[in-house]
PDB file of C-alpha atoms in Angstrom:
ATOM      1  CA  UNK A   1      12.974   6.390  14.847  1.00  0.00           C
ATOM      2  CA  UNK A   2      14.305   7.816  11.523  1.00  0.00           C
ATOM      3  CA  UNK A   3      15.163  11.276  10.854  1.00  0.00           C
ATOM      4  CA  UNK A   4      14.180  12.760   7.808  1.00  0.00           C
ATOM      5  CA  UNK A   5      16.225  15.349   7.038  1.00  0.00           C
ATOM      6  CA  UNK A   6      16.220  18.814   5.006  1.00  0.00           C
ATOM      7  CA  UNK A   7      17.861  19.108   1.400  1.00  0.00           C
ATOM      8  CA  UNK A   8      19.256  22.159  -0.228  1.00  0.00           C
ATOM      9  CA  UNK A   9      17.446  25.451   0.439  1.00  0.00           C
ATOM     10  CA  UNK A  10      18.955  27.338  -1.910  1.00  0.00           C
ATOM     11  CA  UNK A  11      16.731  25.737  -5.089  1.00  0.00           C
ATOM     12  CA  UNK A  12      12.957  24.669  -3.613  1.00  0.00           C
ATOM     13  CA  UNK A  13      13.248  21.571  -5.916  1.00  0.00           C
ATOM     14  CA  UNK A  14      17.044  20.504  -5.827  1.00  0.00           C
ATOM     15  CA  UNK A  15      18.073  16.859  -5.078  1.00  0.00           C
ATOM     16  CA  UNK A  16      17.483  15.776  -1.669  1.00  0.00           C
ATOM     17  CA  UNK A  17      15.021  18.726  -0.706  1.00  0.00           C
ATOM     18  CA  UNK A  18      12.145  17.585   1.630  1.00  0.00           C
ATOM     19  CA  UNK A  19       8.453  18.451   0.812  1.00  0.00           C
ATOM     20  CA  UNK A  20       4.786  17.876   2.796  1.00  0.00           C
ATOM     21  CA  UNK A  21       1.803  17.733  -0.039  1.00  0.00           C
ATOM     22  CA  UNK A  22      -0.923  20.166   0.818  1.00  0.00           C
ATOM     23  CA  UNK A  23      -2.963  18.213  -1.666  1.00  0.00           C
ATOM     24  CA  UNK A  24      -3.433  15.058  -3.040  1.00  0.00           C
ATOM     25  CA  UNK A  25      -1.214  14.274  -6.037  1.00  0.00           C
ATOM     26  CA  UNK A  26      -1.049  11.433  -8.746  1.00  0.00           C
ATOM     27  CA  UNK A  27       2.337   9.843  -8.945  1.00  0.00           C
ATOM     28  CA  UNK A  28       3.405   8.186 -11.570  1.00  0.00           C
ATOM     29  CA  UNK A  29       5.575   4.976 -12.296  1.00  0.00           C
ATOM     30  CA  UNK A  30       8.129   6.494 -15.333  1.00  0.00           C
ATOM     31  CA  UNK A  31       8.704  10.537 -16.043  1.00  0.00           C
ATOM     32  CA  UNK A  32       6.609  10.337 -19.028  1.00  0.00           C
ATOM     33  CA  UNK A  33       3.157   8.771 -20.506  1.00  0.00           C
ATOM     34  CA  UNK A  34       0.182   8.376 -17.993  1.00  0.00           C
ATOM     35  CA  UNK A  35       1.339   4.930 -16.011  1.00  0.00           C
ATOM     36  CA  UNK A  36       0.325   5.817 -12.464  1.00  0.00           C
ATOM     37  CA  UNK A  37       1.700   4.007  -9.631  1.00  0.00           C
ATOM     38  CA  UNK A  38       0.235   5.359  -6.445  1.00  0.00           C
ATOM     39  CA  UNK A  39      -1.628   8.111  -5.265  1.00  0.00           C
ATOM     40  CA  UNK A  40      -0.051  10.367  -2.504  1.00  0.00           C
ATOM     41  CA  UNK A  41      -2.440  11.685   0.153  1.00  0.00           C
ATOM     42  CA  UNK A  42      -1.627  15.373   1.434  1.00  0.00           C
ATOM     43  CA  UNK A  43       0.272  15.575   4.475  1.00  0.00           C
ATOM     44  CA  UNK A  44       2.418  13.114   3.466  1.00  0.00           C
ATOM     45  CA  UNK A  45       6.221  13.930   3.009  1.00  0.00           C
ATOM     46  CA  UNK A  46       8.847  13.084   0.069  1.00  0.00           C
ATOM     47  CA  UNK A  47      12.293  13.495  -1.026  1.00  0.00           C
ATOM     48  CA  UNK A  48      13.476  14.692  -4.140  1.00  0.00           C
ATOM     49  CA  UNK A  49      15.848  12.169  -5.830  1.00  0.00           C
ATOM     50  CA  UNK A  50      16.399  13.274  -9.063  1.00  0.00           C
ATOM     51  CA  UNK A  51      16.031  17.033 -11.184  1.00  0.00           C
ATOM     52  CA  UNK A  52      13.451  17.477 -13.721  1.00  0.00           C
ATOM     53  CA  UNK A  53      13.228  15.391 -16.355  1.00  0.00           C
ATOM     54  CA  UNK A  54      10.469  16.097 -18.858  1.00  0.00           C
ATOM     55  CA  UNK A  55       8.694  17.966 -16.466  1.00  0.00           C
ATOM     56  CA  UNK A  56       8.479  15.141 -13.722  1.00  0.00           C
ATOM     57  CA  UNK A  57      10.215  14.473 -10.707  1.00  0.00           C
ATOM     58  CA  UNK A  58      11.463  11.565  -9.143  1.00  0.00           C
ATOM     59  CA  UNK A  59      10.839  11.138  -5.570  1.00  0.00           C
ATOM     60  CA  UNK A  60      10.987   8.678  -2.713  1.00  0.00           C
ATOM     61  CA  UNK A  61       7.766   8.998  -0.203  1.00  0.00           C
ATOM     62  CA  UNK A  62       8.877   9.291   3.299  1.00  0.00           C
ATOM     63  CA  UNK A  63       6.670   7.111   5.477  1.00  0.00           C
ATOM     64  CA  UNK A  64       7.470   3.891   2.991  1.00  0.00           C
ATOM     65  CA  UNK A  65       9.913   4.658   0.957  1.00  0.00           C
ATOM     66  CA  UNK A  66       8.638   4.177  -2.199  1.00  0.00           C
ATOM     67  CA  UNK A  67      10.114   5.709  -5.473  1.00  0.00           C
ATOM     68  CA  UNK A  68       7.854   7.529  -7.968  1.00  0.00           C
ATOM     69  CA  UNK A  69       7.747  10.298 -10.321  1.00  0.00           C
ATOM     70  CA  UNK A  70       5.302  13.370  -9.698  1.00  0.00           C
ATOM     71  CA  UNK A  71       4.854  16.210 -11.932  1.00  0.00           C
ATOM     72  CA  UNK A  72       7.289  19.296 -11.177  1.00  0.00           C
ATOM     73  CA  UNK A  73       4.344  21.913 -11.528  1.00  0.00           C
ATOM     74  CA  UNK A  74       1.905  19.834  -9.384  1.00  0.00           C
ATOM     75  CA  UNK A  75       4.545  19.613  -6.961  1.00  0.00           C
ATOM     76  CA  UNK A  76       5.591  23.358  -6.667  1.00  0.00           C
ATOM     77  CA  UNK A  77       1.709  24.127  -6.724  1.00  0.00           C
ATOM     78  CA  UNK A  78       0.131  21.968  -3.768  1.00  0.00           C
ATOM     79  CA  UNK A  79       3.381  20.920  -1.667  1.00  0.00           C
ATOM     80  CA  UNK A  80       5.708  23.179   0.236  1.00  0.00           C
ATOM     81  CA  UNK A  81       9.329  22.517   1.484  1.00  0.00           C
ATOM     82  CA  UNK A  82       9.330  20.992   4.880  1.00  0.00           C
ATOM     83  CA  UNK A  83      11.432  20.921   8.095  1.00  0.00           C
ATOM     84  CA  UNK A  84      12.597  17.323   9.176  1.00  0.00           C
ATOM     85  CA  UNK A  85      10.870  14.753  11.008  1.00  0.00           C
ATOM     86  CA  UNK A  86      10.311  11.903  13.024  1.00  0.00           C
ATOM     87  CA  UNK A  87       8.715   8.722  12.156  1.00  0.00           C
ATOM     88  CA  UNK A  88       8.155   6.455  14.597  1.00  0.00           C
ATOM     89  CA  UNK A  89       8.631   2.895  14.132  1.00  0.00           C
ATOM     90  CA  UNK A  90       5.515   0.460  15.793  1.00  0.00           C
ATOM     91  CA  UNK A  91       5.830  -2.508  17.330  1.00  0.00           C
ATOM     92  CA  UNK A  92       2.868  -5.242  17.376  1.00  0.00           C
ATOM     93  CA  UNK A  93       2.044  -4.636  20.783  1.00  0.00           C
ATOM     94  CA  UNK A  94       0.983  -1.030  19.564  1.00  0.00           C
ATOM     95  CA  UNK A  95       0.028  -2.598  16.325  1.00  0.00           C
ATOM     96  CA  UNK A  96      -2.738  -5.329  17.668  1.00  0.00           C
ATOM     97  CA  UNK A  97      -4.082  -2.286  19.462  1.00  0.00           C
ATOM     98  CA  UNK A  98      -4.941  -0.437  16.393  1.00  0.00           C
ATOM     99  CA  UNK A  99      -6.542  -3.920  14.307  1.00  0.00           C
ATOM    100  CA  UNK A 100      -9.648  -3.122  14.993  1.00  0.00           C
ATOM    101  CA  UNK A 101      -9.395   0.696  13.122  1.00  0.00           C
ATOM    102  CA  UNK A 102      -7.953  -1.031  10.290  1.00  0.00           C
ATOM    103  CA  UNK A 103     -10.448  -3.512   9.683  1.00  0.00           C
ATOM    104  CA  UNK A 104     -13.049  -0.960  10.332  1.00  0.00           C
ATOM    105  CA  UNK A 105     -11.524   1.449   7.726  1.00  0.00           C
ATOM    106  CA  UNK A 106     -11.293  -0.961   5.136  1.00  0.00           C
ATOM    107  CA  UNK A 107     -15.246  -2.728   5.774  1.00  0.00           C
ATOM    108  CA  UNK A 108     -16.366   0.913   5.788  1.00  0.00           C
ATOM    109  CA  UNK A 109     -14.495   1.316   2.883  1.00  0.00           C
ATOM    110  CA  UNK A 110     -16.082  -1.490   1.064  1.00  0.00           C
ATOM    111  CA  UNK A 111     -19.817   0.100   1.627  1.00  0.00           C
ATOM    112  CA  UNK A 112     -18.780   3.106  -1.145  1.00  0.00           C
ATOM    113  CA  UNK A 113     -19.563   2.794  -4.197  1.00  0.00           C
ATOM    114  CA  UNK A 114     -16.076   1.616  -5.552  1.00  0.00           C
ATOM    115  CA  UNK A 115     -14.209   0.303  -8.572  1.00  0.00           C
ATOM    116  CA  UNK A 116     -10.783  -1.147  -9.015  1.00  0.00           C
ATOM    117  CA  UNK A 117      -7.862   1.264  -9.856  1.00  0.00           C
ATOM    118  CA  UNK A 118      -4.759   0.587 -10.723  1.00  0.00           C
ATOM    119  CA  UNK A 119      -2.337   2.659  -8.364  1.00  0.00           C
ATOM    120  CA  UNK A 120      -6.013   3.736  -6.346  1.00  0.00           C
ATOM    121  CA  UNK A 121      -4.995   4.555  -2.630  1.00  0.00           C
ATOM    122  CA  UNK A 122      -6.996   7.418  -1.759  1.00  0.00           C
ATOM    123  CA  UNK A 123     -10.028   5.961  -2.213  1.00  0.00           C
ATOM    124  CA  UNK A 124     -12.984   5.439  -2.812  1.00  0.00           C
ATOM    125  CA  UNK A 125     -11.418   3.158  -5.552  1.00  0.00           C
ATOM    126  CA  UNK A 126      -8.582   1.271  -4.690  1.00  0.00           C
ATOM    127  CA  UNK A 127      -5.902  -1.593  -5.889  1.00  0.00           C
ATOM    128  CA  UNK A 128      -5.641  -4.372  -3.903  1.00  0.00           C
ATOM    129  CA  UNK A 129      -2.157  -3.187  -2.473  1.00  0.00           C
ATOM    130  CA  UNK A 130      -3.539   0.252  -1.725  1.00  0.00           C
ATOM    131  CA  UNK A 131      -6.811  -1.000   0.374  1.00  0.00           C
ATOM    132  CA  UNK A 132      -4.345  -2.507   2.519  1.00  0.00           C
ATOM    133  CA  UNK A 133      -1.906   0.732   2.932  1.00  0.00           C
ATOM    134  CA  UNK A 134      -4.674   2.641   3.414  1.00  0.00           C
ATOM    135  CA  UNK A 135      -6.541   0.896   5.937  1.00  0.00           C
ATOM    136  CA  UNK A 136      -3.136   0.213   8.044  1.00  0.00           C
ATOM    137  CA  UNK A 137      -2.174   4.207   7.318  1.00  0.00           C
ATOM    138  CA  UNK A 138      -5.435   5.766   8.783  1.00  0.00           C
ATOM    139  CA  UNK A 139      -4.726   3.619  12.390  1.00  0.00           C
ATOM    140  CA  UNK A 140      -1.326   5.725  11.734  1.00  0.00           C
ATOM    141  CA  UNK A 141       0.119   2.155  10.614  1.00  0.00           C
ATOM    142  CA  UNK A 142       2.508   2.383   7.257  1.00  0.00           C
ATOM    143  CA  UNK A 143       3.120  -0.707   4.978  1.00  0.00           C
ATOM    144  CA  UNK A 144       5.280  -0.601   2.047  1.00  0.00           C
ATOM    145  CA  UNK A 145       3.093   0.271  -1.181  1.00  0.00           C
ATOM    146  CA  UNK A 146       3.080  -2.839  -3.122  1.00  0.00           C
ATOM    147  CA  UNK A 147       1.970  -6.569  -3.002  1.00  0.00           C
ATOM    148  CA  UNK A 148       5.238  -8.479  -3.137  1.00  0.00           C
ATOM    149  CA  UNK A 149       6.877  -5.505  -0.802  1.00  0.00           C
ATOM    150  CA  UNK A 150       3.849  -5.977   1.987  1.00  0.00           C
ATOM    151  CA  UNK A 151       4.506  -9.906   1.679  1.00  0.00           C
ATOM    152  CA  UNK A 152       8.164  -9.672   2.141  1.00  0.00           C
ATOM    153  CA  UNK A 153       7.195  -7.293   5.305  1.00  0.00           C
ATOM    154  CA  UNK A 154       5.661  -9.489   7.396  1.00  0.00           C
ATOM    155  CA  UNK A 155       6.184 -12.541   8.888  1.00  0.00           C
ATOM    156  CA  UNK A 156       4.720 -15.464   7.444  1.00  0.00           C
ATOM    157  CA  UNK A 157       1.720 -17.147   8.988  1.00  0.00           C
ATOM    158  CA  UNK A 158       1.415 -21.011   7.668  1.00  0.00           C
ATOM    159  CA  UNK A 159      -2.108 -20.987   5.471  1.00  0.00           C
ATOM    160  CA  UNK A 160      -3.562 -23.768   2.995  1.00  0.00           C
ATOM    161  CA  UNK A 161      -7.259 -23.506   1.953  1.00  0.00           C
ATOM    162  CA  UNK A 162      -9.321 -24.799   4.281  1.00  0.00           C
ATOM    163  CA  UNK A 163      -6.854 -24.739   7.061  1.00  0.00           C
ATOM    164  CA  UNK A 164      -6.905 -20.951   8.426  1.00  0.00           C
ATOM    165  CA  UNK A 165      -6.662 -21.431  12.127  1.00  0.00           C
ATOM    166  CA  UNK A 166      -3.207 -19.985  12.695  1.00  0.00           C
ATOM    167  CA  UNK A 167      -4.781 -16.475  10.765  1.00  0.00           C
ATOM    168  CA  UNK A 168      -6.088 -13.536  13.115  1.00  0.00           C
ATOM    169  CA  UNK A 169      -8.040 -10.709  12.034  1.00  0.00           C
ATOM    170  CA  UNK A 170      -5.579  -7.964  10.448  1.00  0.00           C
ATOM    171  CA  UNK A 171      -3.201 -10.490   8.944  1.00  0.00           C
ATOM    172  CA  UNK A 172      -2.352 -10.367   5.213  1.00  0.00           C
ATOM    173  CA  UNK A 173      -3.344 -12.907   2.846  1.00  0.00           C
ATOM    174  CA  UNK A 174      -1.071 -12.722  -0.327  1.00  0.00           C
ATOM    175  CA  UNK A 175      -1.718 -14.329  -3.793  1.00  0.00           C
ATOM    176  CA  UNK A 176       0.131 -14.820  -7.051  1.00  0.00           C
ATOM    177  CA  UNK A 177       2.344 -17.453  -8.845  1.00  0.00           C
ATOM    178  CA  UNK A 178       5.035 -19.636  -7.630  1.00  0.00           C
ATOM    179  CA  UNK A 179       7.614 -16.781  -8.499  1.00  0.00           C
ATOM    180  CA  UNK A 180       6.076 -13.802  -7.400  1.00  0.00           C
ATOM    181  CA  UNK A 181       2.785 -11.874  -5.302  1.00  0.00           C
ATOM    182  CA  UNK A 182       0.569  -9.987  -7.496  1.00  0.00           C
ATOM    183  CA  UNK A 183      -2.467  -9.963  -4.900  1.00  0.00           C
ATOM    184  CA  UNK A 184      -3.059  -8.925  -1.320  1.00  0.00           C
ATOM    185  CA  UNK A 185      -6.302  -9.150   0.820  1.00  0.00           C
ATOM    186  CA  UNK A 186      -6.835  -8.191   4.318  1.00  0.00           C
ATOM    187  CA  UNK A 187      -8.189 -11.398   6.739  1.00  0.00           C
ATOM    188  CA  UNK A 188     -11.759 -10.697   8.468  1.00  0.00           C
ATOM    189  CA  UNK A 189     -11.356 -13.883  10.029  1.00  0.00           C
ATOM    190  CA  UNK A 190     -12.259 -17.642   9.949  1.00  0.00           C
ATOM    191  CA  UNK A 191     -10.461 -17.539   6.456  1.00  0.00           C
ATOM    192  CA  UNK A 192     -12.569 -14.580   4.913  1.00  0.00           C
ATOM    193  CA  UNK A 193     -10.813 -11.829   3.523  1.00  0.00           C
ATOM    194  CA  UNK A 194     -11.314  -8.287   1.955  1.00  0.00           C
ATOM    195  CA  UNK A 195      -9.894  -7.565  -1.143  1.00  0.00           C
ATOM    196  CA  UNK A 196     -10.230  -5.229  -4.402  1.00  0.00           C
ATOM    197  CA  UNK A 197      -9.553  -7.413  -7.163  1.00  0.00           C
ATOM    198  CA  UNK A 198     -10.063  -6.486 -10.980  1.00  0.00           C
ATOM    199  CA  UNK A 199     -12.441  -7.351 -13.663  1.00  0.00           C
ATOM    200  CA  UNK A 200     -10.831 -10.566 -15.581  1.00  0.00           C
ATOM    201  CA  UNK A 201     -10.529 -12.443 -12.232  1.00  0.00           C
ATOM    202  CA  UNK A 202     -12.333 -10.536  -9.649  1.00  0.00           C
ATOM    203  CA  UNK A 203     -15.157  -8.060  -8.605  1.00  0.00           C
ATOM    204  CA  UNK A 204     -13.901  -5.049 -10.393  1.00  0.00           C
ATOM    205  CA  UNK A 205     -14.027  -3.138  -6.832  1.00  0.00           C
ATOM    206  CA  UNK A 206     -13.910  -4.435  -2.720  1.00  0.00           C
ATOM    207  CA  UNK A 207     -15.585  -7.231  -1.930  1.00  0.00           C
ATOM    208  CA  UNK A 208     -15.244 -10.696   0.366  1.00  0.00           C
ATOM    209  CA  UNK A 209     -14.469 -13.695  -0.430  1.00  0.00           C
ATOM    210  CA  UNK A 210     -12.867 -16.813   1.982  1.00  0.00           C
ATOM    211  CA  UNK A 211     -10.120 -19.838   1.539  1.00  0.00           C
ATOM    212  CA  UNK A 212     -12.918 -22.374   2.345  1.00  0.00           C
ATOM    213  CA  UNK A 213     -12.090 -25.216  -0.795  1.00  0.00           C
ATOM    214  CA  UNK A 214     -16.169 -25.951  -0.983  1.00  0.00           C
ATOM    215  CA  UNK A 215     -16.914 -21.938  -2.017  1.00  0.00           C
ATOM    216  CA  UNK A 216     -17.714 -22.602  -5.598  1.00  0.00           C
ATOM    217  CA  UNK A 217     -17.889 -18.941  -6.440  1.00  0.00           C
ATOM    218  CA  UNK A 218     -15.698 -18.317  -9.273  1.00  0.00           C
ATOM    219  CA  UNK A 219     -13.638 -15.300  -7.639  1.00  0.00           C
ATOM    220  CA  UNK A 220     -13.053 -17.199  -4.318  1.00  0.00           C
ATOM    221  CA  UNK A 221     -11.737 -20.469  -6.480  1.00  0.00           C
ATOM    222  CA  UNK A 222      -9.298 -18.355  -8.618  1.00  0.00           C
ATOM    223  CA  UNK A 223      -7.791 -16.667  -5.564  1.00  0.00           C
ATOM    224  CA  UNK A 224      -7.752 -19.925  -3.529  1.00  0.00           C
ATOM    225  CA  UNK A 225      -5.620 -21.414  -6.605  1.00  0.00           C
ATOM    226  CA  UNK A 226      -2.926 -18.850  -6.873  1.00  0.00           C
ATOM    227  CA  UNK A 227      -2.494 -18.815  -2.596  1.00  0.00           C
ATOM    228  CA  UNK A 228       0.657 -18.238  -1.556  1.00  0.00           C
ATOM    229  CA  UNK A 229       0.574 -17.738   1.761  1.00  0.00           C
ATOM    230  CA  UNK A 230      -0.065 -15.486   5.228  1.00  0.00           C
ATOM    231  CA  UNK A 231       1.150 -12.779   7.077  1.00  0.00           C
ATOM    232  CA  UNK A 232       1.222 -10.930  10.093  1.00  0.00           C
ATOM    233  CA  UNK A 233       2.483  -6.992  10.352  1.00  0.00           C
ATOM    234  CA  UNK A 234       4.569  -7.005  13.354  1.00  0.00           C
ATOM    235  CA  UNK A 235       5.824  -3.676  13.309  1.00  0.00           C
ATOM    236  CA  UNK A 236       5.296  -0.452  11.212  1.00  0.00           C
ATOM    237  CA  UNK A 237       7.639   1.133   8.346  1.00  0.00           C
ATOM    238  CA  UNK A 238      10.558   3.107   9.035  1.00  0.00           C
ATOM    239  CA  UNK A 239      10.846   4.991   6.548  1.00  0.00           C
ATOM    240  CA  UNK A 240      13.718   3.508   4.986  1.00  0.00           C
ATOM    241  CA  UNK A 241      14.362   2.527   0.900  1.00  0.00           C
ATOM    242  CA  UNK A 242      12.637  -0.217  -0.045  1.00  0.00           C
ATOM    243  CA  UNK A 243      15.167  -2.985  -1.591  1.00  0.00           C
ATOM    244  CA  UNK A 244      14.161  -3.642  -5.534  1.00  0.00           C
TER     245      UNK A 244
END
């Protein structure tokens, strides 16, 4: 387990001070202009990393350490300072457990009416990233935030189209280009996967599509030609900051 610890009391907002939202808040990916990254559910805890700078503040979120800016006011208005913590680190035996909550969170999930958002994690409109935090988060499962951080996470599970029988239900399915992952999905099983994808390439919102090469359906042929490969979560988060 990792401690998180308790910054300054002397100034509510000084460097290294730990909050708990009481509310949802919008974070953003720069201290200025609207570029949101993620959205941060309440209860969850952050640290302060940096002072105000025009009117934001940068933070790292304590249950996957990722780095984002939130707004100063919002922050002093629906979080409070917190006491430290423990956050327990899962192993897959727990993990496998839990599958069948996430997959039920995210097919639930999918019968909302939904459409894609950029940075979406609270739902009901998500990124493709976010589904899959989400849905591993409410079994009381954390993943790091992004696509490319969730693929580097877990441990790789060998995956062509058409050839899915090493894939269980709960693995990862990740997309992109030869360089990096740009899209996640969540395996259902027998190759079919959940996934919110956008509006040039995708469904604009959740939907299902599967690796098998004779699906014709445009979506399900753009994702099967930018497959990169499979994963499986074996153990939750720590806490820890996330390498760039």
């Amino acid at each position: 387990m990792v401690r998180l610890g308790i910054g300054d009391e002397t100034d509510p907002l000084a460097q290294n001070s730990l909050w708990q939202l009481q509310d949802p808040l919008d974070a953003y990916s720069r201290p200025q202009g609207p570029g949101l990254a993620t959205q941060v559910a309440a209860g969850r805890r952050l640290r302060v990393l940096e002072g105000i700078t025009n009117g934001r503040l940068r933070v790292r979120l304590l249950e996957d350490g990722y780095p984002c800016w939130l707004e100063a006011s919002e922050l002093r208005s629906h979080g409070r300072p917190a006491a430290a913590a423990l956050l327990p680190r899962l192993q897959r035996t727990t993990i496998a457990q839990r599958l069948e909550q996430v997959l039920s969170f995210a097919l639930t999930a999918k019968q909302k009416p939904n459409v894609y958002l950029w940075g979406g994690n609270l739902g009901p409109d998500f990124d493709c990233s976010g589904l899959i935090q989400t849905s591993f988060a409410a079994a009381g499962i954390w993943l790091p935030r992004d696509a490319y951080l969730q693929e580097r996470f877990c441990q790789p599970v060998a995956v062509q189209p058409g050839v899915t029988s090493l894939l269980e239900p709960g693995d990862l399915i990740f997309f992109g280009t030869a360089r990096r992952c740009t899209h996640v999905g969540l395996h259902l099983g027998d190759g079919r996967y959940l996934h919110s994808s956008g509006r040039e390439h995708g469904r604009n919102g959740l939907g299902i599509d599967d690796l098998n090469p004779r699906n014709q359906d445009p979506v399900a042929r753009h994702y099967r030609q930018e497959l990169r490969g499979a994963g499986r979560v074996m153990h939750s988060h720590d806490g820890s900051p996330l390498p760039p």
